[in-house]
Amino acid sequence: TRGEGFGRPLLEASACGLRTIATNWSAHVEFLQDDFLEIDYDLTPVHETRIDKNIFIEGAKWANPKESSFKAQLSSFRVRPNPPASEFVEKIRDEYSISSVKHLYTHFFNKKILRSKEK
């Protein structure tokens, strides 16, 4: 992954019960926690041509996966393709379902509306 934000492809794969391979850097670690195959990486500054001052700001960094680490994790997975823990898959499905996300948004925006009416 690189700069796509939340990590939706990793979330969807996890919800389908698929093992994911990723760096331990960026937003996806919030939901993947410890249930993924971790790739070693080097942190490097986001290239100046990508700095847009909205999403990519000065000082932002990207994780550059180490090819040898990725290959090692992939080889390990091919030999023993253990799926993620069923509790993890259920948690992902529960917490990130359409109804759960809808509930969070509704709650958030209702609080915003109430606060604006109080002013």
mmCIF file of N, CA and C in Angstrom, residues 2-41:
data_model
loop_
_atom_site.group_PDB
_atom_site.id
_atom_site.type_symbol
_atom_site.label_atom_id
_atom_site.label_comp_id
_atom_site.label_asym_id
_atom_site.label_seq_id
_atom_site.Cartn_x
_atom_site.Cartn_y
_atom_site.Cartn_z
ATOM 1 N N ARG A 2 0.370 2.283 -0.565
ATOM 2 C CA ARG A 2 1.126 3.530 -0.524
ATOM 3 C C ARG A 2 0.182 4.694 -0.723
ATOM 4 N N GLY A 3 -0.060 5.388 0.366
ATOM 5 C CA GLY A 3 -0.776 6.649 0.281
ATOM 6 C C GLY A 3 -2.241 6.565 -0.080
ATOM 7 N N GLU A 4 -2.857 5.385 0.001
ATOM 8 C CA GLU A 4 -4.269 5.340 -0.342
ATOM 9 C C GLU A 4 -5.144 5.623 0.865
ATOM 10 N N GLY A 5 -4.542 5.804 2.011
ATOM 11 C CA GLY A 5 -5.307 6.194 3.189
ATOM 12 C C GLY A 5 -5.582 5.040 4.125
ATOM 13 N N PHE A 6 -6.828 4.731 4.299
ATOM 14 C CA PHE A 6 -7.288 3.801 5.315
ATOM 15 C C PHE A 6 -6.813 2.368 5.134
ATOM 16 N N GLY A 7 -6.710 1.904 3.910
ATOM 17 C CA GLY A 7 -6.301 0.523 3.660
ATOM 18 C C GLY A 7 -7.475 -0.400 3.378
ATOM 19 N N ARG A 8 -8.429 0.104 2.633
ATOM 20 C CA ARG A 8 -9.646 -0.663 2.361
ATOM 21 C C ARG A 8 -9.392 -2.043 1.755
ATOM 22 N N PRO A 9 -8.463 -2.197 0.798
ATOM 23 C CA PRO A 9 -8.224 -3.551 0.269
ATOM 24 C C PRO A 9 -7.788 -4.534 1.356
ATOM 25 N N LEU A 10 -7.003 -4.068 2.320
ATOM 26 C CA LEU A 10 -6.586 -4.932 3.424
ATOM 27 C C LEU A 10 -7.771 -5.259 4.330
ATOM 28 N N LEU A 11 -8.626 -4.281 4.559
ATOM 29 C CA LEU A 11 -9.832 -4.502 5.371
ATOM 30 C C LEU A 11 -10.751 -5.524 4.696
ATOM 31 N N GLU A 12 -10.984 -5.352 3.405
ATOM 32 C CA GLU A 12 -11.867 -6.272 2.683
ATOM 33 C C GLU A 12 -11.304 -7.689 2.649
ATOM 34 N N ALA A 13 -10.001 -7.811 2.441
ATOM 35 C CA ALA A 13 -9.383 -9.139 2.448
ATOM 36 C C ALA A 13 -9.543 -9.789 3.818
ATOM 37 N N SER A 14 -9.328 -9.027 4.879
ATOM 38 C CA SER A 14 -9.480 -9.551 6.236
ATOM 39 C C SER A 14 -10.916 -9.982 6.504
ATOM 40 N N ALA A 15 -11.875 -9.186 6.052
ATOM 41 C CA ALA A 15 -13.285 -9.523 6.249
ATOM 42 C C ALA A 15 -13.661 -10.800 5.504
ATOM 43 N N CYS A 16 -12.923 -11.111 4.442
ATOM 44 C CA CYS A 16 -13.163 -12.351 3.677
ATOM 45 C C CYS A 16 -12.395 -13.529 4.262
ATOM 46 N N GLY A 17 -11.672 -13.291 5.353
ATOM 47 C CA GLY A 17 -10.924 -14.372 5.979
ATOM 48 C C GLY A 17 -9.603 -14.680 5.299
ATOM 49 N N LEU A 18 -9.079 -13.715 4.545
ATOM 50 C CA LEU A 18 -7.803 -13.906 3.861
ATOM 51 C C LEU A 18 -6.668 -13.318 4.686
ATOM 52 N N ARG A 19 -5.563 -13.983 4.717
ATOM 53 C CA ARG A 19 -4.362 -13.491 5.392
ATOM 54 C C ARG A 19 -3.810 -12.316 4.595
ATOM 55 N N THR A 20 -3.359 -11.291 5.279
ATOM 56 C CA THR A 20 -2.775 -10.134 4.609
ATOM 57 C C THR A 20 -1.291 -10.026 4.948
ATOM 58 N N ILE A 21 -0.563 -9.443 4.027
ATOM 59 C CA ILE A 21 0.866 -9.187 4.193
ATOM 60 C C ILE A 21 1.046 -7.688 3.993
ATOM 61 N N ALA A 22 1.589 -7.007 5.009
ATOM 62 C CA ALA A 22 1.701 -5.553 4.932
ATOM 63 C C ALA A 22 2.804 -5.061 5.869
ATOM 64 N N THR A 23 3.160 -3.801 5.696
ATOM 65 C CA THR A 23 4.091 -3.173 6.634
ATOM 66 C C THR A 23 3.322 -2.833 7.909
ATOM 67 N N ASN A 24 4.048 -2.630 8.968
ATOM 68 C CA ASN A 24 3.442 -2.214 10.236
ATOM 69 C C ASN A 24 3.498 -0.690 10.326
ATOM 70 N N TRP A 25 3.000 -0.042 9.275
ATOM 71 C CA TRP A 25 3.050 1.413 9.174
ATOM 72 C C TRP A 25 1.822 1.918 8.453
ATOM 73 N N SER A 26 1.170 2.893 8.974
ATOM 74 C CA SER A 26 0.056 3.592 8.374
ATOM 75 C C SER A 26 -1.264 3.173 9.011
ATOM 76 N N ALA A 27 -2.343 3.650 8.422
ATOM 77 C CA ALA A 27 -3.671 3.517 9.040
ATOM 78 C C ALA A 27 -4.151 2.080 9.186
ATOM 79 N N HIS A 28 -3.738 1.183 8.309
ATOM 80 C CA HIS A 28 -4.251 -0.183 8.376
ATOM 81 C C HIS A 28 -3.864 -0.924 9.647
ATOM 82 N N VAL A 29 -2.828 -0.469 10.349
ATOM 83 C CA VAL A 29 -2.457 -1.149 11.600
ATOM 84 C C VAL A 29 -3.525 -0.949 12.673
ATOM 85 N N GLU A 30 -4.375 0.079 12.503
ATOM 86 C CA GLU A 30 -5.466 0.302 13.453
ATOM 87 C C GLU A 30 -6.435 -0.872 13.488
ATOM 88 N N PHE A 31 -6.726 -1.461 12.342
ATOM 89 C CA PHE A 31 -7.666 -2.583 12.347
ATOM 90 C C PHE A 31 -6.986 -3.933 12.185
ATOM 91 N N LEU A 32 -5.827 -3.984 11.550
ATOM 92 C CA LEU A 32 -5.147 -5.275 11.404
ATOM 93 C C LEU A 32 -4.560 -5.761 12.722
ATOM 94 N N GLN A 33 -4.158 -4.819 13.565
ATOM 95 C CA GLN A 33 -3.526 -5.117 14.850
ATOM 96 C C GLN A 33 -2.399 -6.116 14.644
ATOM 97 N N ASP A 34 -2.459 -7.297 15.249
ATOM 98 C CA ASP A 34 -1.358 -8.264 15.124
ATOM 99 C C ASP A 34 -1.684 -9.408 14.176
ATOM 100 N N ASP A 35 -2.812 -9.350 13.485
ATOM 101 C CA ASP A 35 -3.230 -10.491 12.676
ATOM 102 C C ASP A 35 -2.911 -10.297 11.194
ATOM 103 N N PHE A 36 -1.613 -10.087 10.908
ATOM 104 C CA PHE A 36 -1.144 -9.993 9.529
ATOM 105 C C PHE A 36 0.319 -10.377 9.503
ATOM 106 N N LEU A 37 0.812 -10.709 8.327
ATOM 107 C CA LEU A 37 2.218 -11.042 8.164
ATOM 108 C C LEU A 37 2.969 -9.744 7.901
ATOM 109 N N GLU A 38 3.882 -9.428 8.778
ATOM 110 C CA GLU A 38 4.542 -8.128 8.744
ATOM 111 C C GLU A 38 5.785 -8.125 7.870
ATOM 112 N N ILE A 39 5.894 -7.089 7.044
ATOM 113 C CA ILE A 39 7.036 -6.889 6.162
ATOM 114 C C ILE A 39 7.933 -5.807 6.761
ATOM 115 N N ASP A 40 9.235 -6.063 6.768
ATOM 116 C CA ASP A 40 10.186 -5.033 7.186
ATOM 117 C C ASP A 40 10.181 -3.907 6.149
ATOM 118 N N TYR A 41 10.519 -2.718 6.607
ATOM 119 C CA TYR A 41 10.465 -1.557 5.714
ATOM 120 C C TYR A 41 11.443 -0.490 6.168
#
